[in-house]
């Protein structure tokens, strides 16, 4: 089993890096604010028809454009969900969503979270899926990448107040990156058996003679952007464990690759844009090491399973509960780590059924701020904020003014980094406390004790960090939980944009300082260790007390202590 795990991880990382490098080089063209040759006329036509002025923006204008764009998308999606029963492409005649579920779902997809308090096949019409949710999967992913572009330009540019044009970035990201990749992946998925139709649900008789209804829908197109955009919301309640979404081990492997593909490629883009590829490689190394260690721990925990099973006469202690037999323990464990290391939220196994240790690692990966590859754009800009913090700590250690890429990191930048890092932990801890202190929050728990607390902590962590996966066992489709998680998703996504873009504007205005003999190199093994130490230390100091009340206690109970 150890050899199989090593081979799986090695193959995954090898294929990922092989694909990410050329994609990262291509994205550099977009991040450098250059259009694709031969398509400039198409861009100008789109902007002219939308009344957009193709001018550079400072950080305030960039932030305002991003917020207004997403606010408009939120309002449109909310109307679609509330009135889907009056809209076309609804062969099952599904009713409109309740007001609190519609608010939760609209914020969920606009914020790139894709938390689902509902069963997709019994709740969402084809029109809502395609015109509402799928469109936001593209736009929310593009938003994260656009904000990252602005931050990267802040590091790369010198003595300017401009960070690019938000409308130009959003157009190019969708037109040249997300749409072509999604089309290619959707065609591949269809070739492997993923369904793509607008047919009514089909009534069939099983081999046992039982009547069953098979849901239909435009699955392949949604599945492609769901993975590539690190969105995670599927048409079916079983998500990527459903054979109509993920029919074979090959599609499972490709879907895992798709989740990490753009986040990994953006590391190469960053190195290219700042004209020092070692910087991007250093961040990629830090992400990869943390990811591989997390995957190894979860695989080990699930293979070891429950030690109390063997004395009861079981053939094996391995934890097969909640796993899809087509994929097995190792692929299910790897998928769980990938989807929580990235802010995807797609699942091919029930995380609630993992062992206490196996379930704690995905929970902690989210609580680290979704920076271990993370979401498209959001993972790298979150990691860059941790890099700024690591540079500041190293500056204190050697008694020099901290610098990164020739830019001095001053008091304003550290304030912004501190605010950024504190936003999501505050949302997670305060939201969990509110849920545990109220009857409306506790009544949704299906399990008592530390496991029930883990379900609550996981749900709020998933929402505030814009992941979207669920532990399960929590009846979240209530007005209390829909509104609590909606607030966490909304603030967790958009509040960090303010300090992030403020820092980008501040850095862009600074002059570049030449490196001196006393400058700490921000590449190599030492700085990789410093980045990892910073990320882990911040996560440990923030969340170990809450983890101790949930999965840690449950693990000790499992061991009989």
XYZ file of C-alpha atoms in Angstrom:
561
model
C 0.000 0.000 0.000
C 2.890 2.385 0.742
C 4.382 1.747 -2.707
C 0.994 2.392 -4.341
C 0.616 5.658 -2.413
C 4.101 6.820 -3.419
C 3.477 5.955 -7.073
C 0.112 7.771 -7.071
C 1.577 10.942 -5.550
C 4.634 10.849 -7.817
C 2.534 10.431 -10.968
C 0.144 13.166 -9.903
C 2.882 15.710 -9.211
C 4.831 14.808 -12.352
C 1.842 15.253 -14.668
C 0.733 18.399 -12.822
C 4.094 20.154 -13.193
C 4.457 18.998 -16.786
C 1.154 20.694 -17.678
C 1.438 23.697 -15.354
C 4.723 25.046 -16.725
C 3.569 25.838 -20.294
C 0.195 27.041 -19.031
C 1.948 29.386 -16.599
C 4.056 30.771 -19.436
C 0.897 31.481 -21.438
C -0.867 33.152 -18.489
C 2.162 35.461 -18.197
C 0.958 37.149 -21.375
C -2.347 37.999 -19.675
C -0.736 39.027 -16.379
C 1.691 41.290 -18.239
C -1.399 43.058 -19.637
C -0.780 41.979 -23.212
C -3.570 40.666 -25.398
C -3.376 37.514 -27.477
C -2.030 38.230 -30.952
C -4.745 38.522 -33.575
C -7.632 38.878 -31.121
C -7.254 42.514 -30.092
C -10.136 43.496 -32.358
C -12.451 41.057 -30.556
C -11.468 42.545 -27.203
C -12.173 46.099 -28.354
C -15.546 45.014 -29.749
C -16.538 43.488 -26.402
C -15.463 46.550 -24.423
C -17.129 48.972 -26.830
C -20.409 47.048 -26.723
C -20.307 47.086 -22.916
C -19.362 50.769 -22.711
C -16.065 49.986 -20.982
C -13.169 52.446 -21.117
C -9.854 50.708 -21.654
C -7.818 52.762 -19.189
C -5.417 51.872 -16.398
C -6.848 51.843 -12.848
C -5.339 52.582 -9.465
C -6.107 50.244 -6.575
C -9.288 52.092 -5.547
C -10.805 52.000 -9.031
C -9.734 48.368 -9.474
C -11.366 47.394 -6.166
C -14.543 49.312 -6.975
C -14.833 47.665 -10.391
C -14.389 44.176 -8.914
C -16.929 44.763 -6.137
C -19.550 46.314 -8.426
C -19.110 43.546 -10.980
C -19.689 40.841 -8.370
C -22.565 42.719 -6.748
C -24.365 42.851 -10.092
C -23.748 39.138 -10.606
C -25.089 38.410 -7.119
C -28.340 40.296 -7.771
C -28.920 38.615 -11.147
C -28.280 35.143 -9.730
C -30.538 35.810 -6.755
C -33.455 36.719 -9.052
C -32.850 33.618 -11.214
C -32.929 31.300 -8.187
C -35.998 32.882 -6.611
C -38.042 32.727 -9.817
C -36.672 29.655 -11.577
C -40.184 28.144 -11.686
C -41.160 30.921 -14.117
C -38.094 30.487 -16.308
C -37.482 28.018 -19.171
C -35.455 24.774 -19.167
C -37.160 23.361 -16.095
C -38.584 20.003 -17.253
C -38.981 18.769 -13.677
C -41.023 21.874 -12.756
C -38.836 22.610 -9.752
C -40.045 25.526 -7.595
C -38.076 28.666 -6.808
C -35.748 28.531 -3.825
C -36.716 29.878 -0.410
C -35.397 33.374 0.256
C -32.689 32.296 2.701
C -31.520 29.380 0.542
C -31.446 31.647 -2.518
C -29.310 34.209 -0.663
C -26.954 31.493 0.566
C -26.627 29.899 -2.879
C -26.172 33.182 -4.739
C -23.430 34.353 -2.372
C -21.897 30.884 -2.433
C -21.383 30.825 -6.206
C -20.461 34.504 -6.579
C -17.813 34.084 -3.877
C -16.304 30.986 -5.574
C -17.346 28.883 -2.552
C -20.101 26.668 -4.022
C -21.372 25.601 -0.623
C -24.601 23.708 -1.260
C -27.279 23.469 1.439
C -29.453 21.556 -1.010
C -29.520 18.495 -3.230
C -28.846 19.727 -6.748
C -30.940 17.194 -8.649
C -34.086 18.050 -6.650
C -33.595 21.820 -6.317
C -31.913 23.519 -9.294
C -33.374 23.776 -12.803
C -31.273 23.510 -15.953
C -31.707 27.242 -16.592
C -30.515 28.139 -13.092
C -27.614 25.728 -13.471
C -26.398 27.046 -16.822
C -27.352 30.732 -16.860
C -26.961 31.244 -13.126
C -24.487 28.919 -11.421
C -22.204 27.959 -14.314
C -21.797 31.582 -15.405
C -20.770 32.554 -11.886
C -18.305 29.667 -11.818
C -16.489 31.412 -14.664
C -16.844 34.940 -13.315
C -15.882 34.152 -9.715
C -12.805 32.239 -10.868
C -11.834 35.132 -13.135
C -12.278 37.546 -10.218
C -9.731 35.686 -8.103
C -7.196 35.580 -10.926
C -7.734 39.265 -11.752
C -7.064 40.327 -8.153
C -3.911 38.199 -8.188
C -2.802 39.922 -11.410
C -3.173 43.286 -9.660
C -1.053 42.121 -6.711
C 1.631 40.631 -8.950
C 1.832 43.892 -10.892
C 2.279 45.678 -7.579
C 5.446 43.639 -7.019
C 6.616 43.904 -10.633
C 5.942 47.571 -11.438
C 7.975 50.544 -10.281
C 6.945 54.107 -9.344
C 3.379 53.949 -10.633
C -0.108 54.094 -9.171
C -1.665 51.855 -11.819
C -2.439 48.141 -11.495
C -4.055 47.420 -14.856
C -7.700 47.465 -15.885
C -10.164 45.142 -14.139
C -12.482 44.865 -17.161
C -9.593 44.036 -19.440
C -8.334 41.361 -17.048
C -11.757 39.764 -16.520
C -12.375 39.634 -20.268
C -9.043 38.082 -21.155
C -9.072 35.548 -18.307
C -12.462 34.224 -19.369
C -11.894 34.459 -23.111
C -8.376 33.035 -23.380
C -7.969 30.866 -20.284
C -11.131 29.551 -18.642
C -13.344 29.046 -21.697
C -10.825 27.115 -23.859
C -9.700 24.871 -20.996
C -13.291 24.186 -19.952
C -14.290 23.299 -23.508
C -11.420 20.824 -23.841
C -12.140 19.222 -20.482
C -15.892 19.019 -21.110
C -15.265 17.187 -24.398
C -12.924 14.773 -22.617
C -15.492 14.114 -19.890
C -18.236 13.444 -22.433
C -15.925 10.951 -24.179
C -15.544 9.111 -20.868
C -19.260 8.866 -20.165
C -20.170 12.043 -18.282
C -23.670 13.050 -19.384
C -24.495 16.325 -21.166
C -28.141 16.880 -22.079
C -31.293 18.842 -21.333
C -33.597 15.824 -21.122
C -36.258 15.250 -18.456
C -35.328 12.797 -15.718
C -35.604 9.158 -16.798
C -37.668 6.542 -14.943
C -36.071 3.070 -15.075
C -36.558 -0.322 -13.455
C -33.499 -1.748 -11.692
C -32.360 -5.378 -11.855
C -34.115 -5.887 -8.548
C -37.368 -4.694 -10.107
C -37.440 -1.363 -8.231
C -38.508 1.849 -9.934
C -35.792 4.508 -9.910
C -35.506 8.010 -11.362
C -32.206 8.892 -13.052
C -31.435 12.618 -13.061
C -30.196 14.149 -16.286
C -28.626 17.525 -17.047
C -25.738 19.536 -18.559
C -23.199 17.827 -16.314
C -19.960 17.745 -18.343
C -19.932 21.499 -19.005
C -20.528 22.264 -15.326
C -18.013 19.657 -14.179
C -15.241 21.186 -16.281
C -15.415 24.712 -14.859
C -16.300 23.326 -11.437
C -12.839 21.759 -11.289
C -10.757 24.190 -13.354
C -12.169 27.204 -11.504
C -11.828 25.487 -8.094
C -15.562 26.008 -7.603
C -16.796 22.587 -6.478
C -20.585 22.744 -6.813
C -22.041 19.820 -8.732
C -25.449 18.959 -10.176
C -25.793 15.944 -7.888
C -25.831 15.638 -4.123
C -23.163 12.940 -4.301
C -20.948 15.399 -6.197
C -17.868 13.773 -7.751
C -18.724 10.389 -6.245
C -21.666 10.223 -8.685
C -20.939 8.108 -11.791
C -22.634 10.681 -14.028
C -20.058 13.281 -12.874
C -17.017 11.084 -12.364
C -17.449 7.679 -14.036
C -13.932 6.177 -14.155
C -10.567 6.229 -12.370
C -9.220 8.162 -15.385
C -11.784 10.946 -15.033
C -11.069 10.981 -11.295
C -7.339 11.523 -11.950
C -7.999 14.223 -14.560
C -10.448 16.028 -12.280
C -7.863 16.065 -9.484
C -5.304 17.485 -11.913
C -7.774 20.126 -13.082
C -8.236 21.426 -9.527
C -4.519 22.150 -9.114
C -3.669 23.019 -12.720
C -4.254 26.793 -12.765
C -3.079 27.421 -9.145
C 0.201 25.622 -9.932
C 0.566 27.407 -13.280
C 0.159 30.798 -11.605
C 3.316 30.159 -9.567
C 5.281 29.976 -12.826
C 3.445 33.088 -14.024
C 4.525 34.985 -10.914
C 8.177 34.074 -11.441
C 8.007 35.163 -15.068
C 6.271 38.456 -14.295
C 8.774 39.572 -11.629
C 11.624 38.419 -13.913
C 12.953 35.935 -11.390
C 11.665 32.410 -11.902
C 13.259 31.297 -8.658
C 10.615 33.257 -6.740
C 7.759 31.336 -8.308
C 9.605 28.040 -7.920
C 10.198 28.742 -4.226
C 6.501 29.268 -3.571
C 5.647 26.182 -5.629
C 8.089 24.103 -3.572
C 6.541 25.321 -0.318
C 3.037 24.506 -1.531
C 4.079 21.082 -2.845
C 5.847 20.006 0.340
C 2.877 20.936 2.535
C 0.490 19.214 0.140
C 2.488 15.971 -0.036
C 2.865 15.777 3.745
C -0.873 16.342 4.215
C -1.739 13.698 1.620
C 0.602 11.171 3.250
C -0.979 11.728 6.682
C -4.545 11.296 5.411
C -3.632 8.173 3.436
C -1.924 6.705 6.483
C -4.882 7.499 8.741
C -7.445 5.937 6.405
C -5.349 2.824 5.761
C -4.782 2.331 9.504
C -8.493 2.881 10.034
C -10.266 1.893 13.230
C -8.188 -0.346 15.548
C -11.354 -1.582 17.279
C -12.584 -3.420 14.157
C -10.081 -6.293 14.212
C -10.980 -7.595 17.709
C -14.614 -7.692 16.528
C -13.741 -10.118 13.723
C -13.311 -7.753 10.768
C -10.931 -8.778 7.984
C -9.304 -5.351 7.946
C -9.132 -2.203 10.036
C -8.944 0.040 6.959
C -11.603 2.748 6.918
C -13.810 2.076 3.886
C -16.842 3.864 5.296
C -18.019 6.690 3.044
C -15.592 5.761 0.226
C -16.521 5.117 -3.400
C -15.349 1.586 -4.231
C -14.441 2.609 -7.806
C -11.677 4.873 -6.502
C -10.474 3.174 -3.317
C -8.840 4.490 -0.161
C -5.797 6.174 -1.673
C -7.596 8.066 -4.429
C -10.351 9.114 -2.023
C -7.767 10.364 0.477
C -5.834 12.227 -2.214
C -9.007 13.824 -3.583
C -9.969 15.008 -0.074
C -6.574 16.678 0.399
C -6.588 18.257 -3.070
C -10.082 19.683 -2.764
C -9.392 21.253 0.648
C -5.853 22.383 -0.137
C -7.421 24.169 -3.084
C -10.619 26.068 -2.399
C -12.600 23.678 -4.566
C -15.055 21.815 -2.353
C -15.769 18.971 -4.782
C -15.742 15.587 -3.035
C -15.638 11.959 -4.146
C -15.968 10.590 -0.603
C -17.825 11.548 2.550
C -15.401 13.537 4.732
C -17.674 12.977 7.733
C -16.782 9.276 7.551
C -13.016 9.776 7.570
C -11.099 8.896 10.684
C -10.607 11.701 13.187
C -7.031 12.298 11.993
C -7.960 11.851 8.335
C -10.764 14.400 8.694
C -8.682 16.876 10.678
C -6.097 17.402 7.931
C -8.617 18.621 5.293
C -10.146 20.854 7.964
C -6.755 22.330 8.867
C -5.792 22.829 5.224
C -8.795 25.116 4.882
C -7.952 26.896 8.110
C -4.442 27.664 6.859
C -6.160 30.129 4.544
C -6.398 27.958 1.416
C -2.791 28.742 0.498
C -1.538 25.216 -0.269
C -2.129 25.781 -3.995
C -5.520 27.186 -3.005
C -8.165 28.579 -5.342
C -7.421 30.034 -8.759
C -5.780 33.347 -7.912
C -6.795 33.340 -4.263
C -4.326 30.607 -3.308
C -1.295 32.466 -4.606
C -2.311 35.898 -3.349
C -2.932 34.361 0.080
C 0.483 32.725 -0.018
C 2.109 35.999 -1.092
C 0.666 37.674 2.004
C 2.285 34.928 4.083
C 5.520 35.486 2.141
C 5.412 39.176 3.094
C 4.970 38.111 6.721
C 7.874 35.655 6.404
C 10.080 38.404 4.943
C 9.179 40.688 7.837
C 10.039 37.990 10.386
C 13.347 37.282 8.663
C 14.129 41.005 8.634
C 13.674 41.115 12.388
C 15.953 38.089 12.755
C 18.861 39.636 10.835
C 18.258 43.220 11.951
C 17.526 44.669 8.511
C 14.608 46.414 6.894
C 12.597 43.605 5.271
C 12.664 43.535 1.464
C 10.972 41.402 -1.145
C 11.754 41.595 -4.857
C 13.585 44.859 -4.287
C 10.606 46.477 -2.521
C 10.977 47.508 1.104
C 8.207 46.096 3.278
C 7.211 48.937 5.558
C 4.621 49.556 8.245
C 1.691 50.069 5.825
C 2.362 46.738 4.104
C 2.623 44.879 7.396
C -0.635 46.374 8.623
C -2.371 45.241 5.464
C -0.847 41.761 5.690
C -1.900 41.436 9.333
C -5.464 42.538 8.570
C -5.640 40.119 5.655
C -4.428 37.160 7.713
C -6.804 37.903 10.622
C -10.037 38.243 8.618
C -10.874 34.597 7.981
C -9.775 33.250 11.411
C -12.038 35.852 13.032
C -14.943 34.742 10.836
C -14.315 31.056 11.559
C -13.932 31.325 15.319
C -16.698 33.866 15.875
C -19.068 32.003 13.551
C -18.400 28.670 15.272
C -18.884 30.246 18.701
C -22.195 31.797 17.614
C -23.439 28.462 16.275
C -22.510 26.599 19.459
C -24.034 29.237 21.727
C -27.449 29.250 20.049
C -30.150 26.611 19.952
C -30.696 27.299 16.249
C -27.059 26.433 15.615
C -26.854 23.340 17.822
C -30.154 21.877 16.625
C -28.663 21.264 13.169
C -26.028 18.879 14.571
C -26.704 15.202 13.846
C -23.893 13.939 16.068
C -23.102 14.747 19.710
C -19.734 15.352 21.342
C -16.480 16.240 19.599
C -17.585 14.891 16.213
C -20.622 17.163 16.211
C -18.376 20.097 17.082
C -16.064 19.114 14.203
C -19.050 19.271 11.822
C -19.838 22.819 12.928
C -16.207 23.943 12.842
C -15.761 22.380 9.392
C -18.867 24.086 7.974
C -17.867 27.571 9.130
C -14.216 27.023 8.114
C -15.359 25.888 4.669
C -17.582 28.936 4.229
C -15.181 31.596 5.521
C -12.290 30.209 3.464
C -14.504 29.860 0.369
C -13.971 26.130 0.053
C -17.510 24.755 -0.081
C -16.966 21.141 0.964
C -18.959 19.820 3.907
C -18.203 17.320 6.645
C -21.807 16.158 6.421
C -24.139 15.394 9.289
C -25.199 19.036 9.597
C -28.743 20.066 8.628
C -27.643 23.385 7.172
C -30.737 24.281 5.140
C -32.279 26.473 7.845
C -32.598 30.245 7.950
C -29.980 30.453 10.739
C -27.336 28.373 8.994
C -27.999 29.729 5.510
C -27.581 33.306 6.713
C -24.608 32.577 9.011
C -22.692 30.812 6.259
C -23.733 33.430 3.687
C -22.187 36.193 5.816
C -19.031 34.108 6.325
C -18.725 33.444 2.569
C -19.359 37.043 1.585
C -16.882 38.580 4.035
C -14.373 35.765 3.607
C -14.214 36.430 -0.122
C -14.482 40.181 -0.536
C -13.192 41.730 2.714
C -9.600 40.535 2.032
C -9.648 42.348 -1.333
C -9.356 45.692 0.472
C -5.996 45.176 2.260
C -4.762 43.107 -0.670
C -5.266 45.808 -3.300
C -4.131 48.543 -0.909
C -0.850 46.682 -0.552
C -0.632 46.225 -4.313
C -1.051 49.968 -4.843
C 1.522 50.790 -2.176
C 4.103 48.386 -3.626
C 3.575 49.567 -7.194
C 4.368 53.131 -6.141
C 7.699 52.129 -4.569
C 11.052 52.216 -6.318
C 13.119 49.095 -6.628
C 16.105 48.768 -4.289
C 19.201 46.908 -5.538
C 20.157 43.824 -3.570
C 23.056 44.195 -1.128
C 25.289 41.610 0.574
C 23.001 41.762 3.610
C 19.786 41.125 1.685
C 18.119 37.857 2.639
C 17.672 35.660 -0.463
C 13.982 34.941 -0.969
C 14.596 31.707 -2.817
C 16.182 28.396 -1.997
C 15.633 25.779 0.706
C 16.003 28.175 3.645
C 13.261 30.498 2.458
C 11.022 27.549 1.555
C 11.346 26.395 5.162
C 10.637 29.918 6.387
C 7.447 30.150 4.301
C 6.221 26.769 5.516
C 7.052 27.677 9.101
C 5.148 30.957 8.843
C 2.033 29.335 7.349
C 1.995 26.480 9.842
C 2.787 28.690 12.832
C -0.002 31.139 12.049
C -2.437 28.269 11.539
C -1.310 26.485 14.687
C -1.544 29.513 16.940
C -5.002 30.342 15.603
C -6.799 27.015 15.370
C -5.156 24.399 17.616
C -7.486 25.205 20.557
C -10.585 24.672 18.408
C -9.141 21.553 16.791
C -8.421 20.179 20.260
C -12.129 20.350 21.073
C -13.068 18.366 17.978
C -10.896 15.994 15.949
C -8.049 15.771 18.470
C -10.351 14.565 21.267
C -12.085 12.209 18.855
C -8.740 10.727 17.785
C -7.754 10.130 21.398
C -11.124 8.453 22.008
C -10.515 6.220 18.991
C -7.206 5.142 20.491
C -8.975 4.380 23.741
C -7.271 7.129 25.734
